XYZ file of N, CA and C in Angstrom:
603
model
N 117.791 87.357 137.922
C 118.107 86.768 136.616
C 118.061 87.863 135.539
N 119.057 87.865 134.679
C 119.145 88.873 133.623
C 118.128 88.591 132.529
N 117.535 89.653 132.020
C 116.562 89.501 130.930
C 117.241 88.965 129.683
N 116.491 88.177 128.905
C 116.987 87.696 127.622
C 116.923 88.853 126.613
N 117.668 88.766 125.504
C 117.575 89.810 124.475
C 116.144 90.026 123.988
N 115.365 88.957 123.906
C 113.986 89.090 123.455
C 113.141 89.853 124.476
N 113.373 89.587 125.754
C 112.642 90.307 126.803
C 113.005 91.788 126.808
N 114.275 92.076 126.583
C 114.706 93.477 126.503
C 114.022 94.163 125.327
N 114.001 93.488 124.178
C 113.361 94.055 122.986
C 111.879 94.293 123.231
N 111.217 93.354 123.857
C 109.780 93.497 124.130
C 109.515 94.677 125.062
N 110.374 94.847 126.072
C 110.200 95.952 127.010
C 110.417 97.299 126.313
N 111.456 97.368 125.498
C 111.718 98.601 124.764
C 110.589 98.904 123.782
N 110.088 97.882 123.140
C 108.984 98.063 122.189
C 107.763 98.652 122.897
N 107.438 98.119 124.055
C 106.279 98.611 124.810
C 106.483 100.058 125.249
N 107.689 100.370 125.737
C 107.982 101.727 126.219
C 107.875 102.742 125.094
N 108.467 102.425 123.958
C 108.496 103.390 122.867
C 107.157 103.496 122.150
N 106.396 102.448 122.104
C 105.049 102.567 121.548
C 104.217 103.544 122.378
N 104.307 103.407 123.698
C 103.555 104.300 124.581
C 104.044 105.743 124.433
N 105.354 105.924 124.337
C 105.923 107.271 124.195
C 105.482 107.904 122.880
N 105.437 107.095 121.836
C 105.090 107.611 120.509
C 103.644 108.090 120.434
N 102.757 107.418 121.152
C 101.345 107.801 121.110
C 101.088 109.139 121.805
N 102.065 109.620 122.578
C 101.894 110.889 123.288
C 102.362 112.095 122.464
N 102.906 111.852 121.276
C 103.331 112.958 120.432
C 102.104 113.736 119.955
N 102.182 115.045 120.007
C 101.040 115.877 119.642
C 100.863 115.915 118.117
N 99.665 116.239 117.638
C 99.457 116.380 116.183
C 100.417 117.392 115.558
N 100.722 118.464 116.287
C 101.643 119.471 115.776
C 103.051 118.891 115.597
N 103.476 118.095 116.587
C 104.800 117.468 116.494
C 104.839 116.451 115.363
N 103.784 115.655 115.230
C 103.734 114.660 114.163
C 103.837 115.321 112.790
N 103.121 116.418 112.607
C 103.151 117.114 111.316
C 104.522 117.716 111.051
N 105.084 118.375 112.059
C 106.400 119.000 111.894
C 107.476 117.957 111.607
N 107.428 116.831 112.306
C 108.421 115.782 112.091
C 108.302 115.182 110.694
N 107.064 115.017 110.215
C 106.845 114.456 108.883
C 107.442 115.362 107.810
N 107.242 116.651 107.943
C 107.761 117.596 106.964
C 109.290 117.669 107.019
N 109.840 117.654 108.235
C 111.302 117.687 108.385
C 111.934 116.425 107.821
N 111.290 115.286 108.060
C 111.815 114.022 107.512
C 111.801 114.060 105.989
N 110.708 114.545 105.407
C 110.614 114.609 103.948
C 111.743 115.464 103.372
N 112.017 116.601 103.993
C 113.095 117.468 103.526
C 114.441 116.761 103.600
N 114.648 115.994 104.665
C 115.931 115.321 104.851
C 116.110 114.176 103.849
N 115.068 113.377 103.670
C 115.192 112.193 102.809
C 115.251 112.562 101.333
N 114.474 113.561 100.915
C 114.459 113.891 99.486
C 115.798 114.437 99.010
N 116.654 114.857 99.953
C 117.984 115.348 99.598
C 119.016 114.236 99.465
N 118.655 113.012 99.834
C 119.606 111.904 99.779
C 119.808 111.417 98.345
N 121.042 111.126 97.949
C 121.280 110.543 96.625
C 120.505 109.241 96.406
N 120.349 108.462 97.463
C 119.630 107.188 97.324
C 118.156 107.410 96.990
N 117.583 108.526 97.443
C 116.204 108.853 97.095
C 116.126 109.376 95.660
N 117.023 110.279 95.312
C 117.015 110.852 93.965
C 117.189 109.786 92.894
N 118.034 108.792 93.185
C 118.333 107.756 92.186
C 117.280 106.662 92.117
N 116.329 106.649 93.039
C 115.357 105.556 93.115
C 114.116 105.849 92.278
N 113.649 104.820 91.570
C 112.413 104.917 90.809
C 111.272 104.183 91.501
N 111.579 103.064 92.153
C 110.557 102.238 92.805
C 110.787 102.275 94.317
N 109.862 102.915 95.034
C 110.043 103.192 96.460
C 108.907 102.579 97.278
N 109.254 101.787 98.279
C 108.266 101.222 99.208
C 108.158 102.135 100.423
N 106.925 102.396 100.844
C 106.685 103.248 102.003
C 105.661 102.548 102.905
N 104.922 103.295 103.710
C 103.868 102.730 104.548
C 102.936 103.852 104.975
N 101.754 103.488 105.440
C 100.802 104.441 105.988
C 100.964 104.443 107.503
N 101.254 105.579 108.069
C 101.549 105.668 109.507
C 100.310 105.389 110.354
N 100.501 104.626 111.416
C 99.462 104.383 112.421
C 100.100 104.474 113.802
N 99.301 104.760 114.798
C 99.723 104.748 116.193
C 101.015 105.550 116.443
N 101.072 106.759 115.875
C 102.185 107.647 116.166
C 103.437 107.438 115.343
N 103.419 106.525 114.371
C 104.578 106.369 113.500
C 104.826 107.672 112.743
N 106.059 107.886 112.341
C 106.346 109.093 111.571
C 105.649 108.989 110.223
N 104.970 110.050 109.839
C 104.098 110.059 108.665
C 104.921 110.267 107.395
N 104.719 109.380 106.419
C 105.452 109.474 105.161
C 104.644 110.129 104.047
N 103.444 110.608 104.341
C 102.617 111.170 103.279
C 103.316 112.317 102.540
N 103.938 113.294 103.239
C 104.632 114.355 102.486
C 105.730 113.816 101.576
N 106.455 112.809 102.040
C 107.539 112.247 101.242
C 106.997 111.438 100.066
N 105.914 110.706 100.280
C 105.316 109.955 99.177
C 104.812 110.892 98.089
N 104.285 112.045 98.482
C 103.812 113.012 97.489
C 104.982 113.615 96.711
N 106.095 113.857 97.390
C 107.300 114.321 96.693
C 107.732 113.282 95.656
N 107.742 112.019 96.069
C 108.148 110.940 95.159
C 107.213 110.849 93.956
N 105.919 110.887 94.218
C 104.941 110.778 93.145
C 105.040 111.963 92.188
N 105.201 113.162 92.728
C 105.327 114.364 91.888
C 106.574 114.306 91.014
N 107.596 113.583 91.469
C 108.836 113.446 90.707
C 108.771 112.296 89.702
N 107.605 111.648 89.598
C 107.438 110.561 88.643
C 107.903 109.209 89.134
N 108.170 109.093 90.429
C 108.588 107.820 91.000
C 107.366 106.969 91.337
N 107.526 105.668 91.352
C 106.447 104.745 91.708
C 106.528 104.427 93.196
N 105.378 104.473 93.859
C 105.303 104.231 95.303
C 104.518 102.949 95.549
N 104.958 102.181 96.541
C 104.320 100.909 96.880
C 104.090 100.845 98.392
N 103.021 100.157 98.789
C 102.710 99.972 100.200
C 102.718 98.494 100.552
N 103.070 98.156 101.807
C 103.057 96.751 102.216
C 101.645 96.214 102.373
N 101.477 94.976 101.971
C 100.224 94.238 102.141
C 100.579 92.920 102.808
N 99.969 92.632 103.955
C 100.276 91.414 104.702
C 99.268 90.332 104.357
N 99.792 89.164 104.002
C 98.963 87.999 103.723
C 99.589 86.805 104.430
N 98.997 86.399 105.565
C 99.607 85.349 106.371
C 100.932 85.837 106.918
N 101.987 85.073 106.703
C 103.314 85.472 107.177
C 104.099 86.221 106.100
N 103.468 86.463 104.952
C 104.150 87.077 103.816
C 103.807 88.560 103.714
N 104.789 89.356 103.308
C 104.563 90.759 103.022
C 104.796 91.014 101.541
N 103.806 91.622 100.896
C 103.898 91.997 99.498
C 103.899 93.520 99.397
N 104.229 94.031 98.220
C 104.193 95.475 97.982
C 103.336 95.750 96.755
N 102.333 96.620 96.947
C 101.388 96.929 95.878
C 101.448 98.415 95.533
N 101.199 98.750 94.261
C 101.262 100.147 93.822
C 100.275 101.029 94.580
N 100.700 102.267 94.810
C 99.853 103.220 95.535
C 100.088 104.620 94.989
N 99.001 105.332 94.772
C 99.074 106.741 94.421
C 98.687 107.555 95.644
N 99.573 108.412 96.152
C 99.245 109.197 97.348
C 97.897 109.895 97.222
N 97.090 109.729 98.271
C 95.757 110.298 98.281
C 94.673 109.339 97.834
N 95.054 108.198 97.253
C 94.065 107.224 96.796
C 93.387 106.546 97.987
N 92.194 106.032 97.772
C 91.450 105.372 98.839
C 92.161 104.100 99.286
N 92.110 103.843 100.585
C 92.757 102.679 101.163
C 91.730 101.787 101.840
N 92.048 100.504 101.941
C 91.177 99.546 102.615
C 91.745 99.235 103.995
N 90.877 99.187 105.007
C 91.316 98.878 106.364
C 91.333 97.373 106.569
N 92.436 96.887 107.122
C 92.594 95.453 107.381
C 92.735 95.217 108.888
N 93.200 94.007 109.239
C 93.387 93.661 110.640
C 94.377 94.625 111.304
N 94.199 94.826 112.601
C 95.073 95.655 113.421
C 95.065 97.115 112.979
N 94.035 97.515 112.223
C 93.940 98.891 111.790
C 94.843 99.255 110.632
N 95.509 98.272 110.024
C 96.411 98.547 108.916
C 95.623 98.985 107.690
N 96.186 99.922 106.940
C 95.573 100.417 105.720
C 96.400 99.949 104.531
N 95.724 99.476 103.492
C 96.449 98.962 102.338
C 95.750 99.384 101.044
N 96.496 99.417 99.947
C 95.901 99.786 98.662
C 94.995 98.669 98.140
N 94.240 98.988 97.108
C 93.328 98.030 96.486
C 94.133 96.978 95.740
N 94.081 95.738 96.222
C 94.848 94.670 95.582
C 94.107 94.046 94.404
N 92.935 94.595 94.066
C 92.236 94.153 92.859
C 92.720 94.914 91.628
N 93.579 95.903 91.865
C 94.123 96.712 90.776
C 95.627 96.481 90.699
N 96.125 96.209 89.517
C 97.559 96.030 89.343
C 98.033 94.687 89.880
N 99.298 94.649 90.253
C 99.904 93.406 90.739
C 100.976 93.754 91.757
N 101.302 92.784 92.602
C 102.366 92.982 93.587
C 103.703 93.178 92.870
N 104.551 93.995 93.480
C 105.870 94.305 92.930
C 106.907 93.511 93.706
N 107.818 92.866 93.006
C 108.793 91.998 93.663
C 109.743 92.811 94.546
N 109.960 92.384 95.794
C 110.859 93.117 96.699
C 112.262 93.314 96.122
N 112.757 92.327 95.374
C 114.102 92.419 94.808
C 114.225 93.539 93.775
N 113.090 93.996 93.235
C 113.113 95.029 92.197
C 112.938 96.438 92.769
N 112.652 96.530 94.054
C 112.548 97.845 94.683
C 113.923 98.513 94.738
N 113.937 99.824 94.636
C 115.186 100.574 94.757
C 115.423 101.067 96.181
N 114.343 101.447 96.844
C 114.439 102.049 98.172
C 113.254 101.597 99.007
N 113.514 101.192 100.242
C 112.464 100.809 101.178
C 112.528 101.738 102.383
N 111.437 102.448 102.624
C 111.302 103.285 103.817
C 110.630 102.423 104.877
N 111.432 101.916 105.783
C 110.979 100.900 106.723
C 110.592 101.497 108.070
N 109.402 101.170 108.570
C 109.009 101.643 109.901
C 109.765 100.894 110.984
N 109.832 101.469 112.148
C 110.478 100.800 113.273
C 109.927 101.371 114.573
N 110.170 100.659 115.655
C 109.708 101.103 116.964
C 110.863 101.674 117.781
N 112.031 101.059 117.651
C 113.227 101.502 118.380
C 114.419 101.343 117.444
N 115.435 102.212 117.587
C 116.663 102.066 116.807
C 117.834 102.606 117.605
N 119.046 102.322 117.110
C 120.236 102.897 117.729
C 121.119 103.553 116.671
N 122.234 104.152 117.133
C 123.115 104.893 116.221
C 123.757 104.005 115.163
N 123.774 102.692 115.383
C 124.416 101.762 114.457
C 123.406 101.147 113.491
N 122.205 101.709 113.454
C 121.141 101.278 112.532
C 120.575 99.901 112.865
N 120.703 99.490 114.119
C 119.951 98.324 114.576
C 118.500 98.760 114.786
N 117.575 97.861 114.557
C 116.154 98.199 114.555
C 115.352 97.171 115.335
N 114.390 97.656 116.116
C 113.359 96.792 116.678
C 112.053 97.192 116.000
N 111.424 96.244 115.332
C 110.186 96.510 114.621
C 108.969 96.160 115.449
N 107.871 95.910 114.752
C 106.618 95.608 115.442
C 106.631 94.228 116.096
N 107.531 93.356 115.658
C 107.626 92.035 116.279
C 107.140 90.902 115.397
N 106.580 91.235 114.229
C 106.074 90.187 113.343
C 107.115 89.590 112.421
N 108.255 90.263 112.268
C 109.333 89.747 111.427
C 109.106 89.867 109.930
N 108.117 90.650 109.517
C 107.780 90.726 108.089
C 108.921 91.275 107.244
N 109.524 92.366 107.684
C 110.600 92.964 106.892
C 111.827 92.061 106.856
N 112.143 91.431 107.961
C 113.303 90.534 107.987
C 113.104 89.355 107.048
N 111.906 88.799 107.009
C 111.650 87.677 106.101
C 111.631 88.144 104.651
N 111.003 89.288 104.409
C 110.846 89.773 103.036
C 112.192 90.079 102.382
N 113.118 90.611 103.175
C 114.404 91.021 102.609
C 115.553 90.125 103.081
N 115.219 88.888 103.396
C 116.235 87.921 103.846
C 117.275 87.661 102.766
N 116.928 87.905 101.491
C 117.890 87.683 100.407
C 119.108 88.596 100.533
N 118.985 89.659 101.318
C 120.118 90.559 101.503
C 121.124 90.036 102.524
N 120.769 88.988 103.245
C 121.695 88.446 104.246
C 122.963 87.923 103.564
N 122.808 87.237 102.440
C 123.957 86.684 101.716
C 124.550 87.680 100.727
N 123.817 88.742 100.442
C 124.301 89.738 99.491
C 123.887 91.127 99.976
N 124.614 91.679 100.955
C 124.234 92.957 101.556
C 124.182 94.113 100.567
N 124.873 93.990 99.431
C 124.898 95.074 98.447
C 123.738 94.998 97.450
N 122.930 93.955 97.561
C 121.774 93.803 96.671
C 120.757 94.893 96.996
N 120.152 95.456 95.944
C 119.060 96.398 96.183
C 117.882 95.627 96.793
N 117.025 96.325 97.529
C 116.909 97.771 97.669
C 117.771 98.329 98.806
N 117.905 99.641 98.780
C 118.506 100.383 99.897
C 117.472 100.402 101.023
N 117.848 99.938 102.193
C 116.920 99.846 103.322
C 117.121 101.044 104.247
N 116.153 101.943 104.228
C 116.225 103.177 104.998
C 115.151 103.173 106.076
N 115.554 103.011 107.319
C 114.611 103.091 108.419
C 114.208 104.535 108.650
N 112.953 104.746 109.014
C 112.465 106.100 109.294
C 111.748 106.106 110.638
N 111.977 107.175 111.413
C 111.427 107.209 112.768
C 111.511 108.622 113.333
N 110.854 108.838 114.457
C 111.070 110.041 115.253
C 112.399 109.865 115.980
N 113.140 110.942 116.150
C 114.423 110.828 116.828
C 114.259 110.368 118.276
N 113.098 110.609 118.856
C 112.839 110.192 120.239
C 112.767 108.679 120.384
N 112.758 107.939 119.270
C 112.713 106.474 119.325
C 114.113 105.856 119.437
N 115.131 106.677 119.575
C 116.513 106.190 119.603
C 116.914 105.736 120.998
N 117.668 104.636 121.049
C 118.289 104.112 122.261
C 119.805 104.055 122.045
N 120.601 104.052 123.129
C 122.064 104.061 122.961
C 122.600 102.868 122.158
N 122.132 101.670 122.470
C 122.655 100.491 121.760
C 121.663 99.345 121.888
N 121.383 98.685 120.784
C 120.506 97.523 120.763
C 121.314 96.283 120.410
N 120.830 95.140 120.857
C 121.488 93.880 120.522
C 120.806 93.266 119.308
N 121.593 92.968 118.286
C 121.036 92.376 117.074
C 120.601 90.943 117.331
N 119.509 90.555 116.692
C 119.030 89.178 116.737
C 119.553 88.425 115.510
N 119.656 87.094 115.600
C 120.207 86.328 114.466
C 119.435 86.522 113.167
N 118.137 86.790 113.267
C 117.298 86.894 112.070
C 117.213 88.323 111.528
N 117.814 89.297 112.204
C 117.713 90.685 111.778
C 118.413 90.927 110.440
N 117.743 91.667 109.569
C 118.363 92.151 108.340
C 118.762 93.604 108.590
N 120.058 93.910 108.579
C 120.507 95.259 108.942
C 119.988 96.324 107.973
N 119.711 97.486 108.507
C 119.359 98.641 107.692
C 120.631 99.314 107.190
N 120.533 99.995 106.050
C 121.665 100.746 105.525
C 121.784 102.104 106.202
N 120.651 102.658 106.588
C 120.626 104.008 107.133
C 119.304 104.211 107.859
N 119.281 105.155 108.788
C 118.034 105.567 109.444
C 117.947 107.087 109.365
N 116.759 107.578 109.014
C 116.513 109.017 108.941
C 115.438 109.401 109.942
N 115.672 110.490 110.644
C 114.669 111.052 111.541
C 114.479 112.521 111.162
N 113.619 113.196 111.895
C 113.418 114.617 111.638
C 114.649 115.443 111.998
N 115.579 114.858 112.774
C 116.744 115.609 113.255
C 118.062 115.197 112.625
N 118.184 113.940 112.201
C 119.511 113.451 111.830
C 119.427 112.247 110.896
N 120.608 111.912 110.362
C 120.793 110.680 109.602
C 121.767 109.799 110.366
N 121.474 108.523 110.442
C 122.343 107.554 111.095
C 122.727 106.518 110.048
N 124.028 106.337 109.847
C 124.510 105.481 108.778
C 125.176 104.240 109.350
N 124.820 103.088 108.784
C 125.425 101.845 109.206
C 126.892 101.810 108.768
N 127.755 101.089 109.464
C 129.156 101.007 109.078
C 129.314 100.571 107.627
N 130.222 101.246 106.896
C 130.551 100.930 105.513
C 129.368 101.122 104.575
N 128.415 101.980 104.955
C 127.281 102.273 104.093
C 127.227 103.766 103.840
N 126.824 104.125 102.639
C 126.767 105.531 102.267
C 125.398 105.860 101.722
N 125.032 107.164 101.755
C 123.710 107.624 101.309
C 123.543 107.410 99.819
C-alpha cells in the first residue's frame, strides 16, 4: 500500500531532523554567517522594517547574525510566542534574556511591550524541516505558521514576505503540498536562493 502524503511528510520530517542534529558546531556557525550575508543583500530585507525571526533549536539554521544585522540597521525584530494553538510575535532585542518554555522553545519576555499583528510584519523568516526547489515546506507539524498567515491564502500579495530559511542539506527534489499549506515566497540557505513561481526578491 502506498504511503499517504501525511505519512511521507512525517517520514521526511523524522529523517531530516536526525540529519540536522549531526551538523557540527563549525558547520552551524558557517552556515549562519553565510545565510546572513545572502539574506541581507535581498531587496525584501532592505525594504523591511518589521521582521519576524526565531531562536534556533535542535540544529535549525541560526538567525542570530542576521537578527543583529537587522537590529543594527534600526529594524524591529520579533520572535514567535506559542499560546495554545495560536502563534503571536513579540518584540526582541538580539542578546536579550529569553524565557524557556515547553519543548525547549525560547521566547522573549511577554510582560514587556505587546504582541505585534502578523498582518503588519514586513518579512517573516520562517523555520522549516524540509523544502524543495518550488518553495514547498514541511514544518514542525504543529501548523502554527499556516494558521497564523492563513490570510494570505485569499490574497497572496498581502504582506508579509514569507522567506523560509534552512540548511541546504534540508532540500528534497519535490514535496507534495497539503491543502492547508501557505506557500512561501522564497527560501534562503547558506548556498542558494529558491524562488516560488511568479515571486521576486
